[in-house]
Coordinates of N, CA and C and ligand atoms in Angstrom, one line a residue:
M1 N -11.1 46.2 12.7 CA -11.0 47.4 13.9 C -9.7 47.6 14.0
S2 N -9.1 48.5 14.0 CA -7.8 48.9 14.7 C -7.6 50.4 15.0
V3 N -7.0 50.8 15.8 CA -6.0 52.1 15.9 C -5.3 51.9 15.1
R4 N -5.0 53.3 14.1 CA -3.9 53.3 13.0 C -3.0 54.6 13.5
P5 N -1.9 54.6 12.7 CA -1.1 55.3 12.7 C -1.5 56.7 12.7
L6 N -0.8 57.9 13.2 CA -0.9 59.0 13.1 C -0.1 59.9 12.0
V7 N -0.4 61.0 11.4 CA 0.2 61.3 10.3 C 0.5 62.1 10.9
I8 N 2.2 62.8 10.8 CA 2.5 63.9 12.2 C 3.0 65.1 10.8
I9 N 2.9 66.3 11.3 CA 3.7 67.6 10.9 C 5.0 67.0 10.5
P10 N 6.0 67.6 9.9 CA 5.5 68.5 8.6 C 5.1 67.4 7.3
D11 N 4.6 66.3 7.4 CA 4.4 65.1 6.6 C 3.7 65.6 5.4
S12 N 3.5 65.3 4.4 CA 3.0 66.7 2.8 C 1.2 66.2 2.8
R13 N 0.5 65.1 3.6 CA -0.5 64.4 3.0 C -1.2 65.4 4.2
L14 N -0.8 66.2 5.0 CA -1.5 66.9 5.7 C -2.0 68.1 5.2
R15 N -1.4 68.5 4.0 CA -1.8 69.8 3.0 C -2.7 69.3 1.8
L16 N -3.1 67.8 1.7 CA -4.0 67.3 0.6 C -5.5 68.4 0.8
I17 N -6.0 68.1 -0.3 CA -7.4 68.5 -0.6 C -8.1 66.9 -0.3
S18 N -9.1 66.7 0.7 CA -9.7 65.4 0.9 C -10.5 65.2 -0.5
E19 N -10.8 64.2 -1.1 CA -12.2 63.7 -2.2 C -13.3 63.7 -1.3
P20 N -14.9 64.4 -2.0 CA -15.8 63.6 -1.4 C -15.9 62.3 -1.6
L21 N -17.0 61.8 -0.3 CA -17.7 60.4 -1.0 C -18.7 60.0 -1.8
V22 N -18.8 59.3 -2.4 CA -20.2 59.4 -3.5 C -21.5 58.7 -2.8
R23 N -20.6 57.4 -1.7 CA -21.9 56.8 -1.0 C -21.3 56.6 0.1
V24 N -22.5 56.0 0.9 CA -21.6 55.5 2.1 C -21.5 54.2 1.8
D25 N -20.6 53.4 2.2 CA -20.6 51.9 2.1 C -19.8 50.9 3.3
A26 N -19.4 50.0 3.1 CA -19.6 48.9 4.3 C -17.5 49.7 4.3
K27 N -17.1 50.0 3.1 CA -15.5 50.4 3.1 C -15.8 51.6 4.1
V28 N -16.6 52.8 4.0 CA -16.8 53.9 4.4 C -16.8 53.7 5.9
R29 N -17.8 52.5 6.7 CA -17.8 52.3 8.0 C -17.1 51.8 8.8
A30 N -16.0 51.2 7.9 CA -15.0 50.1 8.3 C -14.2 50.9 8.9
L31 N -14.1 52.3 7.8 CA -12.7 53.5 8.1 C -13.3 54.3 9.1
V32 N -14.4 55.1 9.4 CA -15.4 55.7 10.3 C -14.7 54.8 12.1
E33 N -15.3 53.4 11.8 CA -14.7 52.8 13.0 C -13.4 52.9 13.3
D34 N -12.3 52.5 12.4 CA -10.7 53.1 13.1 C -10.6 54.1 13.0
M35 N -11.4 55.3 12.6 CA -11.0 56.9 13.3 C -11.4 56.8 14.6
F36 N -12.8 56.3 14.9 CA -13.0 56.6 16.5 C -12.3 55.6 17.5
E37 N -11.6 54.8 16.6 CA -10.9 53.7 18.0 C -9.7 54.8 17.6
T38 N -9.0 54.9 16.7 CA -8.1 55.9 16.9 C -7.7 57.2 17.8
M39 N -9.2 57.4 17.4 CA -9.5 58.7 18.2 C -9.7 59.0 20.0
Y40 N -10.4 58.0 20.2 CA -10.2 57.6 21.6 C -9.5 56.9 21.9
D41 N -8.4 56.4 21.3 CA -7.2 55.6 21.7 C -6.1 56.9 21.7
A42 N -6.3 58.1 21.1 CA -5.0 59.3 21.3 C -5.2 59.7 22.9
P43 N -5.6 60.4 22.9 CA -7.0 60.8 23.0 C -7.7 62.3 22.4
G44 N -8.5 62.1 21.5 CA -8.7 63.4 21.0 C -10.2 63.8 20.8
I45 N -11.2 64.8 20.7 CA -12.1 65.4 20.4 C -12.4 65.3 19.4
G46 N -11.5 64.9 18.0 CA -11.9 65.3 16.4 C -11.0 64.7 15.9
L47 N -11.3 63.9 14.7 CA -9.8 63.3 13.9 C -10.9 63.2 12.0
A48 N -10.2 63.8 11.3 CA -10.2 64.1 9.8 C -9.2 62.5 9.5
A49 N -9.6 62.1 8.0 CA -10.0 60.7 7.3 C -8.0 60.9 7.4
I50 N -7.8 62.1 7.0 CA -6.2 62.7 6.1 C -5.5 62.1 7.7
Q51 N -6.1 62.4 9.2 CA -4.6 62.2 9.7 C -4.6 60.5 9.8
I52 N -5.6 59.6 9.7 CA -4.6 58.6 9.3 C -4.4 58.0 8.0
G53 N -4.3 59.1 7.1 CA -3.6 58.9 5.5 C -4.8 58.9 4.9
V54 N -5.9 58.4 5.2 CA -7.2 58.7 4.4 C -7.4 60.1 3.3
P55 N -7.1 60.2 2.6 CA -7.7 61.4 1.8 C -8.7 61.5 1.3
E56 N -10.0 61.0 2.2 CA -11.5 61.7 2.0 C -12.3 62.5 2.9
R57 N -13.3 62.7 2.8 CA -13.8 63.8 3.7 C -15.0 63.2 4.6
V58 N -14.1 62.9 5.8 CA -14.5 61.9 6.5 C -14.2 62.7 8.0
V59 N -15.1 63.3 8.9 CA -14.6 63.2 10.0 C -15.5 62.8 11.7
T60 N -14.5 62.7 12.7 CA -15.2 62.1 13.6 C -14.9 62.9 14.8
I61 N -16.0 62.9 15.5 CA -16.2 64.2 16.3 C -16.9 63.4 17.5
D62 N -15.8 63.6 19.0 CA -17.0 63.4 20.2 C -16.5 64.1 21.6
T63 N -17.1 65.4 21.6 CA -16.9 66.6 22.7 C -17.0 66.4 24.0
A64 N -17.4 65.0 24.6 CA -18.0 64.6 25.5 C -17.1 64.5 26.2
R65 N -17.1 65.0 27.9 CA -16.0 65.2 28.5 C -15.7 63.4 29.1
E66 N -14.6 63.5 29.7 CA -14.2 62.2 30.2 C -15.2 61.6 31.5
G67 N -16.0 60.8 31.6 CA -16.5 60.6 32.9 C -18.4 60.6 32.4
E68 N -18.3 61.2 31.2 CA -19.4 61.7 30.4 C -20.0 60.4 29.5
E69 N -21.4 60.2 29.0 CA -21.4 59.2 27.9 C -20.7 59.4 26.7
R70 N -20.3 58.3 26.1 CA -19.8 59.1 25.0 C -21.0 59.6 23.7
S71 N -20.4 60.6 22.9 CA -21.5 60.7 22.0 C -20.9 61.2 20.6
P72 N -20.5 60.2 20.6 CA -20.1 60.0 18.8 C -20.8 60.8 17.5
L73 N -20.1 61.5 16.9 CA -20.4 62.2 15.8 C -19.6 61.9 14.4
A74 N -20.7 60.8 13.0 CA -19.5 61.0 12.1 C -20.3 61.9 10.7
L75 N -19.3 62.2 10.3 CA -19.8 63.4 9.4 C -19.1 63.0 7.8
I76 N -19.9 63.1 6.9 CA -19.4 62.7 5.6 C -19.4 63.8 4.8
N77 N -19.0 64.2 3.9 CA -18.6 65.9 3.1 C -19.1 66.9 4.0
P78 N -19.0 67.0 5.2 CA -19.5 68.4 5.8 C -19.1 69.2 5.0
E79 N -20.2 70.7 5.4 CA -20.1 72.1 5.1 C -20.6 72.7 5.9
I80 N -19.7 74.0 5.8 CA -20.3 75.4 6.9 C -21.4 75.8 5.8
V81 N -22.6 75.8 6.2 CA -23.9 76.5 5.9 C -23.4 77.8 5.9
T82 N -23.7 78.4 7.4 CA -23.5 79.5 7.9 C -22.7 79.7 8.7
A83 N -22.0 80.9 9.2 CA -20.9 81.2 10.4 C -21.7 82.4 10.9
S84 N -21.6 82.8 12.3 CA -21.3 83.5 12.9 C -20.6 85.1 12.6
E85 N -21.1 86.1 12.8 CA -20.1 87.3 12.8 C -19.3 87.3 14.0
E86 N -20.2 86.9 15.1 CA -19.2 86.9 16.5 C -18.6 86.0 16.8
L87 N -17.3 86.5 17.1 CA -15.6 85.1 16.9 C -16.1 85.0 18.5
S88 N -15.3 84.0 18.9 CA -14.4 82.9 19.9 C -13.3 82.6 19.9
V89 N -12.8 82.3 20.8 CA -11.2 82.1 20.7 C -11.5 80.7 22.0
Y90 N -10.6 79.9 21.1 CA -10.3 78.7 21.9 C -8.7 78.2 21.9
Q91 N -8.5 77.5 22.8 CA -6.9 77.2 23.1 C -6.8 75.5 21.9
E92 N -6.1 75.5 20.7 CA -6.9 74.6 20.2 C -5.2 73.4 20.1
G93 N -5.6 72.6 19.7 CA -4.7 71.5 19.9 C -4.6 70.8 18.4
C94 N -4.1 69.7 18.3 CA -4.2 68.9 17.1 C -3.4 67.6 17.2
L95 N -3.7 66.3 17.1 CA -3.2 65.2 17.4 C -2.1 64.7 16.3
S96 N -2.0 65.9 15.0 CA -1.0 66.1 14.0 C 0.4 66.8 14.4
I97 N -0.3 67.6 15.7 CA 0.7 68.5 16.0 C 1.1 68.3 17.6
P98 N 1.8 67.3 17.8 CA 1.4 66.7 19.6 C 1.6 67.9 19.9
E99 N 1.5 68.0 21.2 CA 1.6 68.6 22.6 C 1.9 70.2 22.5
Y100 N 1.5 70.6 21.3 CA 1.5 72.3 20.8 C 0.0 72.9 21.1
Y101 N -0.1 74.0 21.2 CA -1.4 74.5 22.1 C -1.5 75.9 21.9
E102 N -2.3 76.7 21.5 CA -2.2 77.9 20.8 C -3.8 78.4 20.7
D103 N -4.1 79.5 21.5 CA -5.3 80.4 20.9 C -5.7 80.8 19.4
V104 N -6.4 80.2 18.9 CA -7.0 80.5 17.7 C -8.8 81.1 17.5
E105 N -9.1 82.2 17.0 CA -10.1 82.8 16.5 C -11.1 82.2 15.5
R106 N -12.1 82.0 16.1 CA -13.1 81.3 14.9 C -14.6 81.8 15.2
P107 N -15.5 81.7 14.2 CA -16.6 82.5 14.7 C -17.4 81.0 15.0
A108 N -18.1 81.8 16.2 CA -18.6 81.2 17.8 C -19.4 80.4 17.3
R109 N -20.5 80.4 16.4 CA -21.6 79.4 16.2 C -21.1 79.1 14.5
V110 N -21.9 78.1 14.0 CA -21.6 77.7 12.7 C -22.9 76.6 12.3
T111 N -23.6 76.4 11.1 CA -24.2 75.2 11.0 C -23.2 74.9 9.6
V112 N -23.9 73.5 10.1 CA -22.8 72.2 9.3 C -23.9 71.1 8.8
R113 N -23.8 70.8 7.4 CA -24.6 70.2 6.6 C -23.5 68.9 6.0
F114 N -24.0 67.9 6.4 CA -23.1 66.5 6.0 C -24.1 65.2 5.8
M115 N -23.6 64.9 5.4 CA -24.0 62.9 5.1 C -23.6 62.5 6.2
D116 N -25.1 61.6 6.9 CA -24.9 60.7 8.0 C -24.3 59.3 7.4
L117 N -23.9 58.5 8.4 CA -23.7 56.8 8.3 C -24.5 56.1 7.5
N118 N -26.1 56.8 7.1 CA -27.3 55.8 6.4 C -27.3 56.4 5.3
G119 N -26.4 57.4 4.9 CA -26.3 58.4 3.5 C -27.2 59.2 3.3
E120 N -28.2 59.8 4.6 CA -29.0 60.8 4.8 C -28.3 62.2 5.0
M121 N -29.0 63.2 4.2 CA -28.3 64.4 5.0 C -29.1 65.5 5.9
Q122 N -27.8 65.9 6.7 CA -28.5 66.5 7.8 C -27.6 67.5 8.5
E123 N -28.3 68.6 9.2 CA -27.8 69.5 9.6 C -27.8 69.7 11.2
I124 N -26.9 70.0 11.5 CA -26.6 70.5 12.8 C -25.9 72.2 13.3
E125 N -26.5 72.9 14.5 CA -26.2 74.1 14.9 C -24.9 73.8 15.9
A126 N -24.0 74.1 15.6 CA -23.1 74.1 16.5 C -22.6 75.4 17.4
D127 N -22.3 75.1 18.7 CA -21.7 76.2 19.2 C -20.8 75.7 20.3
G128 N -19.7 76.8 21.0 CA -18.8 76.5 21.8 C -17.5 75.2 21.5
L129 N -17.5 74.4 22.6 CA -16.1 73.6 21.8 C -16.5 72.8 20.4
L130 N -17.7 72.4 20.2 CA -18.1 72.0 19.1 C -18.3 72.4 17.7
A131 N -18.5 74.0 18.0 CA -18.3 74.7 16.7 C -16.9 74.5 16.8
T132 N -15.9 75.1 17.7 CA -14.3 74.9 17.2 C -14.0 73.6 16.2
C133 N -14.8 72.3 16.9 CA -14.2 71.2 16.5 C -14.4 71.0 15.2
V134 N -15.5 71.0 15.0 CA -16.0 70.9 13.3 C -15.4 72.1 12.8
Q135 N -15.1 73.2 12.9 CA -14.3 74.2 11.8 C -12.9 73.3 11.7
H136 N -12.4 73.2 12.8 CA -11.2 72.7 12.8 C -10.9 71.8 11.9
E137 N -12.1 70.3 11.7 CA -11.6 69.0 11.0 C -12.0 69.2 9.6
I138 N -13.2 70.3 9.4 CA -13.4 70.9 8.0 C -12.1 71.6 7.8
D139 N -11.3 72.2 8.2 CA -9.9 73.0 7.8 C -8.7 71.6 7.3
H140 N -9.1 70.5 8.0 CA -8.0 69.4 7.5 C -8.8 68.6 6.1
L141 N -10.0 68.6 6.0 CA -10.3 68.2 4.7 C -9.7 69.3 3.9
N142 N -9.5 70.3 3.7 CA -9.1 71.3 2.8 C -7.7 71.6 3.1
G143 N -6.9 70.6 3.5 CA -5.0 71.1 3.5 C -4.6 72.0 5.0
V144 N -6.0 72.2 5.5 CA -5.5 73.7 6.4 C -5.2 73.2 8.0
L145 N -4.1 73.7 8.7 CA -4.3 73.5 9.9 C -4.4 74.4 11.1
F146 N -4.7 74.1 11.8 CA -4.9 75.0 13.0 C -3.7 76.2 13.1
I147 N -2.7 75.9 13.0 CA -1.3 76.8 13.2 C -1.2 77.7 12.1
D148 N -1.9 77.6 10.6 CA -2.1 78.7 9.5 C -3.0 79.5 10.1
H149 N -3.6 79.5 11.5 CA -4.5 80.9 11.4 C -3.7 81.3 12.7
I150 N -2.7 81.0 13.0 CA -1.7 81.9 14.3 C -0.5 82.5 13.4
S151 N -0.1 83.2 14.2 CA 1.1 84.3 13.8 C 2.2 83.4 12.8
K152 N 2.9 84.0 11.8 CA 3.8 83.3 10.9 C 4.8 82.8 12.2
L153 N 5.1 83.9 12.9 CA 6.1 83.5 14.0 C 6.0 82.2 14.3
K154 N 5.2 82.1 15.1 CA 4.7 81.2 15.5 C 4.7 79.9 15.0
R155 N 4.0 79.9 13.8 CA 4.1 78.4 12.8 C 5.5 78.2 12.4
D156 N 6.2 78.9 11.7 CA 7.5 78.8 11.6 C 8.6 77.9 12.5
R157 N 8.2 79.0 13.9 CA 8.4 78.1 14.8 C 8.5 76.2 15.2
V158 N 7.4 76.4 15.1 CA 6.6 74.9 15.9 C 7.0 73.9 14.8
V159 N 7.2 74.1 13.1 CA 7.2 73.7 11.9 C 8.4 73.2 11.9
K160 N 9.4 74.1 12.4 CA 11.0 74.0 12.3 C 11.3 73.1 13.8
R161 N 10.6 72.7 14.2 CA 10.7 71.9 15.3 C 10.2 70.6 15.5
F162 N 9.1 70.6 14.7 CA 8.6 69.0 13.8 C 9.4 68.5 13.1
T163 N 10.4 69.1 11.8 CA 11.1 68.7 11.3 C 12.3 68.0 11.4
K164 N 13.0 69.3 12.4 CA 13.9 68.5 12.9 C 13.9 67.0 13.4
V165 N 12.8 67.1 15.0 CA 12.5 65.4 15.1 C 12.4 64.4 13.9
A166 N 11.4 65.2 12.8 CA 11.1 64.1 12.1 C 12.6 63.4 11.2
K167 N 13.4 64.6 11.4 CA 14.6 64.2 10.6 C 15.8 63.5 11.5
E168 N 15.8 63.5 12.3 CA 15.9 62.8 13.4 C 15.8 61.5 13.7
K169 N 14.7 60.9 13.5 CA 13.9 60.1 13.3 C 13.7 58.9 12.0
E170 N 14.4 59.8 11.5 CA 14.5 59.9 9.9 C 16.3 59.1 9.9
R171 N 16.8 59.4 10.7 CA 18.2 59.2 10.6 C 18.4 58.4 11.6
E172 N 18.1 57.8 12.9 CA 18.1 56.4 13.5 C 17.5 55.5 13.0
A173 N 16.3 55.7 12.1 CA 15.8 54.5 11.2 C 16.2 53.9 10.6
G174 N 17.5 54.9 9.8 CA 18.1 54.5 8.6 C 19.6 54.1 8.8
A175 N 19.9 54.3 10.4 CA 20.8 54.1 10.6 C 21.0 52.6 11.0
Ligands
GNR201 O1 -8.0 66.3 20.2 C1 -8.4 67.6 19.4 N1 -8.8 68.9 20.6 C2 -8.8 70.1 20.0 C3 -8.8 71.1 21.3 C4 -9.1 72.4 20.5 C5 -9.6 72.3 19.0 C6 -9.4 71.2 18.5 C7 -9.2 70.3 18.8 S1 -9.3 68.9 17.5 C8 -7.8 67.6 18.5 C9 -7.8 66.4 18.0 C10 -7.5 67.0 16.3 O2 -6.9 67.1 15.8 N2 -8.2 67.2 15.0 O3 -8.3 67.4 13.8
NI202 NI1 -6.4 68.3 13.6

């Protein structure tokens, strides 16, 4: 069990399409444990495996508030099967784009099909923050970031800022 380093933009791994899993074995369970540990440590309400550099279709979520009991949810190969026409707006953030927040509009309710840690198919209906979070995480599995849903002007500005920081860090490390 360990907290793993987070992959931050503009790292090109965040643009990979993650691979589906064929079965849930001990290796997948160990990955999920590391993902929960990393997500709670951050802290964040969701994490996709690619955010710790693993291009597999695995997501962890816990939208319980601080002080509330934990409600961990692990989704293997999650898929949206239905989405409401009604949209809702949430201010989103992403552990791969630290300390940047912007409003994003998405379907207000979704039905999600996935495999659980016992390898059994499950379906959940989500609304509110959970609906937003699960869509944000499934986007990660497809190489999509929440900044892809905002204006190009805002997106270019934030990518530029993180690119500059990454170059500075690289230079410090190399010097
Ligand atoms: O911690 C997170 N908070 C959040 C807030 C609003 C919408 C989505 C999210 S997910 C984010 C963690 C993350 O980057 N998951 O990929
Ligand atoms: Ni994210």
